[in-house]
Coordinates of C-alpha atoms and ligand atoms in Angstrom, one line a residue:
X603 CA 0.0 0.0 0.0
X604 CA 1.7 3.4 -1.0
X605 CA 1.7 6.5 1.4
X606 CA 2.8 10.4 0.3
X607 CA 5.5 11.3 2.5
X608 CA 5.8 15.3 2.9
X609 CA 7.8 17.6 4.1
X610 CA 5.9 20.5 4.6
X611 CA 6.4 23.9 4.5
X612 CA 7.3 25.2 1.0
X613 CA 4.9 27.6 -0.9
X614 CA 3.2 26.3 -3.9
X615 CA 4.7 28.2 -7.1
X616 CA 3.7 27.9 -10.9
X617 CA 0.5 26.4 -12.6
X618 CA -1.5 23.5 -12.4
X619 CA -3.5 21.7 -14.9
X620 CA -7.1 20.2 -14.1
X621 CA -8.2 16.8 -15.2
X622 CA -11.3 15.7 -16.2
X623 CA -13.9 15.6 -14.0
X624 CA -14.9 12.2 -11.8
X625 CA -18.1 12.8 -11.2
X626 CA -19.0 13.8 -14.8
X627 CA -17.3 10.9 -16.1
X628 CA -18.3 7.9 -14.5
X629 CA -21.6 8.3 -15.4
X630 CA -20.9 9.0 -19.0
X631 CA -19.3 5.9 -19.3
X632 CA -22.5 4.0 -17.8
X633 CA -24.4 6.0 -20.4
X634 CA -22.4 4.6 -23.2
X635 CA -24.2 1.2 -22.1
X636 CA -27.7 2.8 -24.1
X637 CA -26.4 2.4 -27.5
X638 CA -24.7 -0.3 -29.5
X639 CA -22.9 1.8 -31.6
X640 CA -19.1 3.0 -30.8
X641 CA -19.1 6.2 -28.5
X642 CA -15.6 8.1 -27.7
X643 CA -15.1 9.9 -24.4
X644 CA -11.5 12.2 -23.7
X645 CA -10.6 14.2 -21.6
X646 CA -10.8 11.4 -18.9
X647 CA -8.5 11.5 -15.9
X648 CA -6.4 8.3 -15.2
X649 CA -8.1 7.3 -12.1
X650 CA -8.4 4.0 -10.3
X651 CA -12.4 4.6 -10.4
X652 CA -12.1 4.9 -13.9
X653 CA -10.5 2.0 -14.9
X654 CA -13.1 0.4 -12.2
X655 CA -15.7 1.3 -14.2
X656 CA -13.9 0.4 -17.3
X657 CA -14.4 -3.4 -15.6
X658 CA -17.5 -3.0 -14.8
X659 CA -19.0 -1.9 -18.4
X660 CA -16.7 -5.0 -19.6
X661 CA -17.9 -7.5 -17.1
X662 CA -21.4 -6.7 -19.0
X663 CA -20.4 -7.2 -21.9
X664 CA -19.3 -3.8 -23.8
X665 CA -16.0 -3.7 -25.5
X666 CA -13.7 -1.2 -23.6
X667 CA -10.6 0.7 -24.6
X668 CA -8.9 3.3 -23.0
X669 CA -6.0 5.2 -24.0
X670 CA -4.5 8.3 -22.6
X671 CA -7.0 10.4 -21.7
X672 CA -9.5 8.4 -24.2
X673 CA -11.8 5.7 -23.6
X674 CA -14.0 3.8 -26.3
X675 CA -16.6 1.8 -25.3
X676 CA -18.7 0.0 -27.8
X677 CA -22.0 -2.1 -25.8
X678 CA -23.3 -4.0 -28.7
X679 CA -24.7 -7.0 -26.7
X680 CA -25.0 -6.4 -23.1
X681 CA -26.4 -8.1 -20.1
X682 CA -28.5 -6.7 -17.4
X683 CA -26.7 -7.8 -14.1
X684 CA -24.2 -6.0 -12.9
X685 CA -20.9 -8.4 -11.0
X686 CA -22.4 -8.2 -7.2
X687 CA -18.7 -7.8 -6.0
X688 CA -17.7 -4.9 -8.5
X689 CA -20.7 -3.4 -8.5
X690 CA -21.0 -3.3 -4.5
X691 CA -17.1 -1.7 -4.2
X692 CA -17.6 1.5 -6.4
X693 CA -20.3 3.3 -5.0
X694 CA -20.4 5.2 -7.9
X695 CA -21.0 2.2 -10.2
X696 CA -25.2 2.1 -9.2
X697 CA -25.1 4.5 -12.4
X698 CA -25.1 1.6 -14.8
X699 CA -29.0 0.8 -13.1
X700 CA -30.6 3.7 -15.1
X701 CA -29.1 2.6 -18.7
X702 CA -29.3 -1.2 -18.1
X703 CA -33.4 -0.5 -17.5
X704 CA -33.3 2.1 -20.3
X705 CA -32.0 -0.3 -23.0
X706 CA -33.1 -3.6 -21.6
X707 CA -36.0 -2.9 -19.6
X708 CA -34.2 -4.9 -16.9
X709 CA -31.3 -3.9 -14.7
X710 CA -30.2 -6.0 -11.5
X711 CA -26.8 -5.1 -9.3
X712 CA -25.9 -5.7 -5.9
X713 CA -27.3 -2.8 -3.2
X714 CA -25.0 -0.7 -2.4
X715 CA -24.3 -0.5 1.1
X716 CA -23.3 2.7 3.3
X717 CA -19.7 4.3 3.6
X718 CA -17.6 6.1 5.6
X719 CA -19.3 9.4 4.8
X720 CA -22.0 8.1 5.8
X721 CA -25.6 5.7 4.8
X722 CA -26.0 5.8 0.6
X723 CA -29.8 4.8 0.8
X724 CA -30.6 4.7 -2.6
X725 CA -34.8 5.0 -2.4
X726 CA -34.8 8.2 -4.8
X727 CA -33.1 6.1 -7.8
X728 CA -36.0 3.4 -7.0
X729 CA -38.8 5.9 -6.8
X730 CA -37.4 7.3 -10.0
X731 CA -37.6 4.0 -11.9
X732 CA -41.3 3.1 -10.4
X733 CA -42.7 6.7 -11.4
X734 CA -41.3 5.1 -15.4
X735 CA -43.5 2.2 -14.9
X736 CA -40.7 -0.2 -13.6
X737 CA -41.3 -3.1 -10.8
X738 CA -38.6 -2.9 -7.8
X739 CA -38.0 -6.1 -5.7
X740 CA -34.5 -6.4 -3.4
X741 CA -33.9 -10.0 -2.4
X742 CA -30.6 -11.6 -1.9
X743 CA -28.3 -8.2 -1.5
X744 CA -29.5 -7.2 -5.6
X745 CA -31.7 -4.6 -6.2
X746 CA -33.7 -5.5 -9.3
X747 CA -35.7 -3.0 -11.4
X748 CA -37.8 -4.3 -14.4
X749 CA -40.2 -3.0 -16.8
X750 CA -42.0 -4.5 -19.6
X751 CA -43.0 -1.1 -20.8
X752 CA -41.0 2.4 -19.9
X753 CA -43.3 5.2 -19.7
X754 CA -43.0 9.0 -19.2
X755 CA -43.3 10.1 -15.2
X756 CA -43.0 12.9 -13.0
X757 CA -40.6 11.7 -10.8
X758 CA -39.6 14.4 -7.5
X759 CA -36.1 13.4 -6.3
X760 CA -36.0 15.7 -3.5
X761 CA -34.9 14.1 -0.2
X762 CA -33.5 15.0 3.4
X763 CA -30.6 16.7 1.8
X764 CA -31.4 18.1 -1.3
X765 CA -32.3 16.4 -4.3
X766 CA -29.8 13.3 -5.5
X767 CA -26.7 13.4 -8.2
X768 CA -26.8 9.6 -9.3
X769 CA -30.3 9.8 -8.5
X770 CA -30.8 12.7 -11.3
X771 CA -28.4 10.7 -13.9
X772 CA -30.0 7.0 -13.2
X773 CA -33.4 8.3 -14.1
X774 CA -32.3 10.8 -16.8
X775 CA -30.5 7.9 -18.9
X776 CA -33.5 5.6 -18.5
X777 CA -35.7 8.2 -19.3
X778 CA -33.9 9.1 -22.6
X779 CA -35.8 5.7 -23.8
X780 CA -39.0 5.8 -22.4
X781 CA -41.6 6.3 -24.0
X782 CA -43.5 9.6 -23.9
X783 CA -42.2 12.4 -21.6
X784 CA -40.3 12.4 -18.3
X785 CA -40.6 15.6 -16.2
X786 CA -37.7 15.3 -13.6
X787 CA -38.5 17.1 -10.6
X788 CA -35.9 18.5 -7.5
X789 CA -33.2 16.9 -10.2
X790 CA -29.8 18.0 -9.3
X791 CA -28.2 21.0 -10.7
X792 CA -24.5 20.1 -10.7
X793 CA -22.7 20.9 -13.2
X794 CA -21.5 17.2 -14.2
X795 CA -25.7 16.3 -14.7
X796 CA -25.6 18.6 -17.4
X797 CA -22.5 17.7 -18.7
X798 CA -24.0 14.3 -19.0
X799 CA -27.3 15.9 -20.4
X800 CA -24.8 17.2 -23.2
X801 CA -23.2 13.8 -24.1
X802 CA -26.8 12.0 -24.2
X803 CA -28.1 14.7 -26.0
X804 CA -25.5 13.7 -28.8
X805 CA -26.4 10.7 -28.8
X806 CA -29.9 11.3 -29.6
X807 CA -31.8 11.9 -26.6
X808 CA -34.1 14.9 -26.2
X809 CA -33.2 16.3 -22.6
X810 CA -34.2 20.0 -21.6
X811 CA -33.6 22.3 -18.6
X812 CA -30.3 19.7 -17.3
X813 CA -29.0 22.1 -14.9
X814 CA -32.2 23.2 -13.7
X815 CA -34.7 21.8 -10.7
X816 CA -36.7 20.6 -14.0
X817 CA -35.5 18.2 -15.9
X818 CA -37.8 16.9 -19.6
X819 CA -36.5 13.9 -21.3
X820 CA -39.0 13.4 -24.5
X821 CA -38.1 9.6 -24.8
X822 CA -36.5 8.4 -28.3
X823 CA -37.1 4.8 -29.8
X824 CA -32.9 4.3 -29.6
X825 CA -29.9 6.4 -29.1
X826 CA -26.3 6.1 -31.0
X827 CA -22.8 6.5 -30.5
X828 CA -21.7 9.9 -30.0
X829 CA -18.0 11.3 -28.9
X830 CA -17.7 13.6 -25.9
X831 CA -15.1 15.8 -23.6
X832 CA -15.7 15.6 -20.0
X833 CA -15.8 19.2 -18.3
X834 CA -12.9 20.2 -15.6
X835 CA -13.0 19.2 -12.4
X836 CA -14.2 21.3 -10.1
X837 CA -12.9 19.7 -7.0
X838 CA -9.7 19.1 -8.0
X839 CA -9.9 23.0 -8.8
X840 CA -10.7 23.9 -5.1
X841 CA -8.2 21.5 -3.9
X842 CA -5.3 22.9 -5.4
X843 CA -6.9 27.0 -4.8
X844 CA -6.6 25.6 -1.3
X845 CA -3.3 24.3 -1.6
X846 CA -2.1 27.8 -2.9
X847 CA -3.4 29.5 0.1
X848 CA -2.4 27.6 2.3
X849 CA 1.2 27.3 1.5
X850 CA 1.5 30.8 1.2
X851 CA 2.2 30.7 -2.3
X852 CA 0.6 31.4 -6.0
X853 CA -0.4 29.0 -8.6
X854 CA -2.2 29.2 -11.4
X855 CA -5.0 27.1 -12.0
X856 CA -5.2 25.9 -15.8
X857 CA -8.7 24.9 -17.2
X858 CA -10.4 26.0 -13.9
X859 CA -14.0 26.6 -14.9
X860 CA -14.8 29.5 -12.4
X861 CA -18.6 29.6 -13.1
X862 CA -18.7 25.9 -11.4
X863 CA -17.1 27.2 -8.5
X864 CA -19.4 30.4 -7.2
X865 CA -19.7 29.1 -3.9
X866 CA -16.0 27.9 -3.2
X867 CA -14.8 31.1 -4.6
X868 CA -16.7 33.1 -2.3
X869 CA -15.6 31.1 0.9
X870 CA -12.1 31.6 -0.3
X871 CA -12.5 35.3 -0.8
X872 CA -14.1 35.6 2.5
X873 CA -11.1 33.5 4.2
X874 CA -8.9 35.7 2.9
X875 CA -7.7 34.5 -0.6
X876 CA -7.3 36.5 -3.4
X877 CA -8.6 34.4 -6.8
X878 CA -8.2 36.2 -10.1
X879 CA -9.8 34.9 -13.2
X880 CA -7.9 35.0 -16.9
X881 CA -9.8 33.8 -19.2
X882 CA -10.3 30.0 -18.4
X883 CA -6.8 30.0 -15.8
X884 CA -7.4 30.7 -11.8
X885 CA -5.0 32.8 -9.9
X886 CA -4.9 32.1 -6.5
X887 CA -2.8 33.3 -3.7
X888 CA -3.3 33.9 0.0
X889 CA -4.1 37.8 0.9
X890 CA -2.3 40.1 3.3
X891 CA -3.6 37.2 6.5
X892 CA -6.4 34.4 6.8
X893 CA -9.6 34.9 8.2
X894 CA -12.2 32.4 9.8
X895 CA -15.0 31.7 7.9
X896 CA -18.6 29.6 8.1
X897 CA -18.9 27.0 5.4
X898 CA -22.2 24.9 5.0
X899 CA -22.3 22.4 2.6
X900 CA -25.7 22.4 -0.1
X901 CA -26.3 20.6 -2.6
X902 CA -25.5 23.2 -6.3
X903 CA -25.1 26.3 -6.2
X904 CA -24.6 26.0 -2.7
X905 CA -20.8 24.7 -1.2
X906 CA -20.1 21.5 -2.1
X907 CA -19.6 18.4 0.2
X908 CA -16.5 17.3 -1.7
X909 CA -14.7 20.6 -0.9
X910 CA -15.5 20.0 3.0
X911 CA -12.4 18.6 4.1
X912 CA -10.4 20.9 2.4
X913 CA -11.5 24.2 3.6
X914 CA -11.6 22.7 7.0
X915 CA -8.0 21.8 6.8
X916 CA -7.7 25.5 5.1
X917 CA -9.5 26.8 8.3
X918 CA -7.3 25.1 11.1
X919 CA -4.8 27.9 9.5
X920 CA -7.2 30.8 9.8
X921 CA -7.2 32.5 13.8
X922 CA -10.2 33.1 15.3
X923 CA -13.6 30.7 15.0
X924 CA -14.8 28.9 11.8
X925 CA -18.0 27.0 12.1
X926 CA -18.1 24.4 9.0
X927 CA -21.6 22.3 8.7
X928 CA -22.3 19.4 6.8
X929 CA -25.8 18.9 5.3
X930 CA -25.1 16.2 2.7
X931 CA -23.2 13.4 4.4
X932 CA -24.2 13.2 8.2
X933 CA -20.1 11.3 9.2
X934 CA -18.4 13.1 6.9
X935 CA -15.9 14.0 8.9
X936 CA -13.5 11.1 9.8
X937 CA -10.9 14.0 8.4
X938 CA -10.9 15.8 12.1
X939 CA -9.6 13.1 14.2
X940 CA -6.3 13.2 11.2
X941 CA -6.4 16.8 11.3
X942 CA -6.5 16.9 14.9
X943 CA -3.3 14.9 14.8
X944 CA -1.3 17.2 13.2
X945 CA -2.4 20.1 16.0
X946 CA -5.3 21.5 14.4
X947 CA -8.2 22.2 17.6
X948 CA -11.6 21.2 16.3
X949 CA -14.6 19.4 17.7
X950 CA -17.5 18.3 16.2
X951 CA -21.0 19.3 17.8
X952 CA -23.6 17.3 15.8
X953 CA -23.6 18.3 12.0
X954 CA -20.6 21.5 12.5
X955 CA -17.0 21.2 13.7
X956 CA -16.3 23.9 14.9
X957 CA -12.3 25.1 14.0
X958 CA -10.4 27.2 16.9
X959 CA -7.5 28.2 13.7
X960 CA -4.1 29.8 13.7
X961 CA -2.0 27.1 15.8
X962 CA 0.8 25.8 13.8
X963 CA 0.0 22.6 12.2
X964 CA 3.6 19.8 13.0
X965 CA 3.9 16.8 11.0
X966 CA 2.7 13.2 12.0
X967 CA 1.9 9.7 10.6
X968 CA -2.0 10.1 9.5
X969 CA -4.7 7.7 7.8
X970 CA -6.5 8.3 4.7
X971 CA -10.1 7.4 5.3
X972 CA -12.2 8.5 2.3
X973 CA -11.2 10.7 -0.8
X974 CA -12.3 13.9 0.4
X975 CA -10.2 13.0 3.6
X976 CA -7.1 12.2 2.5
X977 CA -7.1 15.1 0.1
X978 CA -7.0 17.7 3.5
X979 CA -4.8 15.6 5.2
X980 CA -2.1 16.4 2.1
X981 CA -3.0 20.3 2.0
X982 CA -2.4 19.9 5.8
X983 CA 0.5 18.5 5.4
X984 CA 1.6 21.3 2.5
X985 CA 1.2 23.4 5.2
X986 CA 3.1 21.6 7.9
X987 CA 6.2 21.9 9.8
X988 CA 8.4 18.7 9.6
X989 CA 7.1 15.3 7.8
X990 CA 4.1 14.4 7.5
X991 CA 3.0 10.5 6.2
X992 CA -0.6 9.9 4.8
X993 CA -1.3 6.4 4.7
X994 CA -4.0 4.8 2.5
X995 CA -3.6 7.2 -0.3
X996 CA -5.3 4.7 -2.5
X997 CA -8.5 6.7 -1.7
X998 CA -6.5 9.4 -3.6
X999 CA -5.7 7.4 -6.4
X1000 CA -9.5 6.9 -6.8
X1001 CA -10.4 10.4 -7.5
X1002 CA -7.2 12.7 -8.0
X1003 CA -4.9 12.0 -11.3
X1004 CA -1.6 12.5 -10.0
X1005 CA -1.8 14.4 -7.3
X1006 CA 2.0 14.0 -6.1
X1007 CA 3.2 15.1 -9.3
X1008 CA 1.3 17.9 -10.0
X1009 CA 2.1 19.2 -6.1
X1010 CA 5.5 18.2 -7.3
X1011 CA 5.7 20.2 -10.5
X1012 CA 4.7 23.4 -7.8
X1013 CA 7.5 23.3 -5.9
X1014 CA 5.9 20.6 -3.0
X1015 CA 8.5 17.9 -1.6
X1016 CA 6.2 15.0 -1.5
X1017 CA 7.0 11.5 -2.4
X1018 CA 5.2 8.2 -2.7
X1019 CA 6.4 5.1 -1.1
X1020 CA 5.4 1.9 -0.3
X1021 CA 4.3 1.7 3.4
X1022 CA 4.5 -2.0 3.6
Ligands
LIG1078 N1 -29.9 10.3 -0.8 C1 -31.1 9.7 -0.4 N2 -31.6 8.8 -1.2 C2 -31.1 8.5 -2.4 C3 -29.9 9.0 -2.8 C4 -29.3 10.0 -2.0 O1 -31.6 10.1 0.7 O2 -31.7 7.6 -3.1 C5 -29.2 11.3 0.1 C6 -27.8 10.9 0.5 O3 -27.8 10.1 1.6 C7 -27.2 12.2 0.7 C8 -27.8 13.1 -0.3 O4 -29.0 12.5 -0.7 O5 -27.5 12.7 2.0 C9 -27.0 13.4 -1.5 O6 -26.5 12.2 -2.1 P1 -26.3 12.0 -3.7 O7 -27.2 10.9 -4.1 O8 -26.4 13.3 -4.4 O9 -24.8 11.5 -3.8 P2 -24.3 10.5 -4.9 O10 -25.0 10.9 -6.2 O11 -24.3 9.1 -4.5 C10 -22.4 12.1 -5.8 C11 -20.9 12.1 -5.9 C12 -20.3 12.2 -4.5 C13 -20.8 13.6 -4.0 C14 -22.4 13.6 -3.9 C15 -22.9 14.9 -3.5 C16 -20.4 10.6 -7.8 C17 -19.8 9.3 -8.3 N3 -20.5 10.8 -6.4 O12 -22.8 11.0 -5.0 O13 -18.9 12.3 -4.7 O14 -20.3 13.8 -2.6 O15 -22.8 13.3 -5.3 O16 -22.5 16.0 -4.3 O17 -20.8 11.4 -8.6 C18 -16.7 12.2 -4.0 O18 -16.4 12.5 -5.2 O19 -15.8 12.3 -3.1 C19 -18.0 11.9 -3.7 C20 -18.4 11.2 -2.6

């Protein structure tokens, strides 16, 4: 199992280029699984959930290729059941439900079970399906969903915390071959929902208002191939803003995509960091001190969960009080315990953790838990005096391309080694 080893300390100079988004593309490839003919996708970022998913589209069948920052996938004979043991380890993969029911009228794979971030329930992708006309039984850890005819619905995916993204982009793609029209209401607005809206649209599909609480899909009798580039990613974007400022140094962000980052922007700005746009770069550097903030995550527009972690890890630099909440995921925050390690003061009181910032952060051995998690615990120890070790970076690996070498190419001394 590797670990980054870094010796903090050293302000981040130069630029930085953003991959392709994660979130935009795993469901992209599952939407590939609605056509038989060949569909291209670049822009992908080399990701262990990638290549994941790569399996999982292969495992049913579908030819897959990828390349570079390319991936082909050509489905011309699939089957409808997902591998229960693939399917249960990427959470992510319950996105190939919504196209398997789409094309086949039939989609089983193993229910997804919670995470460290918290319970995944996944009722509003079910309720989704049934408002299409499909028949949901779970028996034997599968969820199945079948339909002998898909119809138009009205679906409402709002839920406890907002409406759902998978949720949205499960009933979308199953939608896009109903028949008759689908109004999707509460649908997320995140920017990687439209950005699949804009790939199925060129397959074929008739999707308005993506982006919007209001989603119409007027169904089509079959979609084709189509070729697509995945949109920036906006997390990795806020990630390496918050590297910048907390380092003390300047980097420019290449392919940032500022208008799908209001909310982190702002926060920034309010801590204390100044962010210039250029055209389609970010430059971000910290301003004349760090101030405490309050961040509460929402679903889009609003702050987003996957940023959490990172600002609080921004915050534990920032003197005075920050208050950050957490509305999406009720544990997600297995970060503070790390965090804590390395001399941060925090404690959580129910939903918030509430940050006393501006002691010195030292270096320590930490544990990666989740993505998100292990992400702060690097910017934490960027900011660091001494070594820091983050164990477990696969949870990196999953959902940042390189991360030690871009930090590297900025001036970071981090290394990966083997822990074992
Ligand atoms: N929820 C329900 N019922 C459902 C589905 C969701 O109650 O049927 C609740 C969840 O428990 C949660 C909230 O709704 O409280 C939002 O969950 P959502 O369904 O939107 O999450 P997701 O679609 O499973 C995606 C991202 C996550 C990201 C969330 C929120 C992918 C592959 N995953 O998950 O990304 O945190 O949206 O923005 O797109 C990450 O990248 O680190 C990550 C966890």
């Amino acid at each position: 199992m590797d670990s980054f080893l870094i010796k903090g300390g050293v302000p981040l100079h130069g630029t930085v280029e953003i991959s392709g988004a994660k979130n935009a593309v795993l469901p992209i490839m599952a939407a590939t699984l609605l056509t038989s003919e060949p569909c291209v996708i670049r822009g992908v970022p080399n990701l262990s959930d990638v290549k994941f998913m790569g399996q999982i589209l292969t495992w049913l069948g579908a030819q897959v290729n990828i390349e570079g920052d390319t991936v082909q996938v050509r489905a011309k004979k699939i089957k409808g059941q997902g591998d229960y043991d693939l399917v249960r380890k990427m959470r992510g993969s319950i996105c190939i439900m919504g196209p398997l029911l789409g094309r086949l009228r039939k989609a089983r794979v193993s229910l997804p079970g919670g995470c460290v971030i918290g319970a995944r329930p996944i009722n509003l992708h079910l309720k989704g399906f049934e408002a299409l006309g499909a028949k949901i039984t779970i028996q034997s850890g599968y969820v199945e969903a079948e339909a002998k005819r898909l119809t138009g619905g009205t679906p409402f995916l709002g839920g406890r915390a907002g409406s759902t993204v998978l949720g949205t982009a499960n009933v979308m793609m199953a939608a896009t071959l109903a028949d008759g029209v689908t109004v999707i209401e509460s649908a997320a607005c995140e920017p990687e929902i439209v950005d699949l809206a804009d790939f199925l649209n060129a397959m074929g599909a008739k999707i308005q208002g993506a982006g919007s609480p209001t989603v119409t899909i007027t169904g089509v009798k079959e979609l084709h191939g189509a070729e697509h580039h995945v949109i920036p990613d906006r997390i990795e974007a806020a990630t390496f803003a918050i590297a910048a400022a907390m380092t003390n140094g300047e980097v420019t962000i290449k392919r940032a995509r500022a208008d799908h980052m209001h909310a982190v922007i702002d926060k920034l700005q309010e801590a204390g960091v100044i962010v210039e746009r250029k055209g389609a770069d970010m430059i971000v550097r910290r301003g004349s001190r760090l101030k405490s903030s309050d961040v509460t995550t929402l679903p889009y527009s609003g702050y987003p969960t996957d940023a959490q972690a990172q600002m609080m890890a921004l915050m534990t630099l920032a003197p005075g009080i920050s208050i950050i909440t957490e509305r999406i995921f009720e544990s997600r925050f297995m970060h503070v315990s790390e965090l804590t390690r390395l001399g941060a003061d925090i404690q959580i009181e129910g939903p918030s953790a509430i940050v006393k910032g501006g002691r010195p952060l030292s270096g320590a051995p930490v544990m990666a838990s989740d993505l998100r998690a292990s992400a702060a615990l690097v910017l934490a120890g960027l900011a660091a005096k001494g070594t820091t070790q983050v164990n477990r970076i696969y949870h990196l690996d999953r959902g940042y391309e390189q991360m030690d070498a871009k930090l590297r190419k900025l001036g970071a001394r981090i290394q990966r080694v083997d822990e074992s």
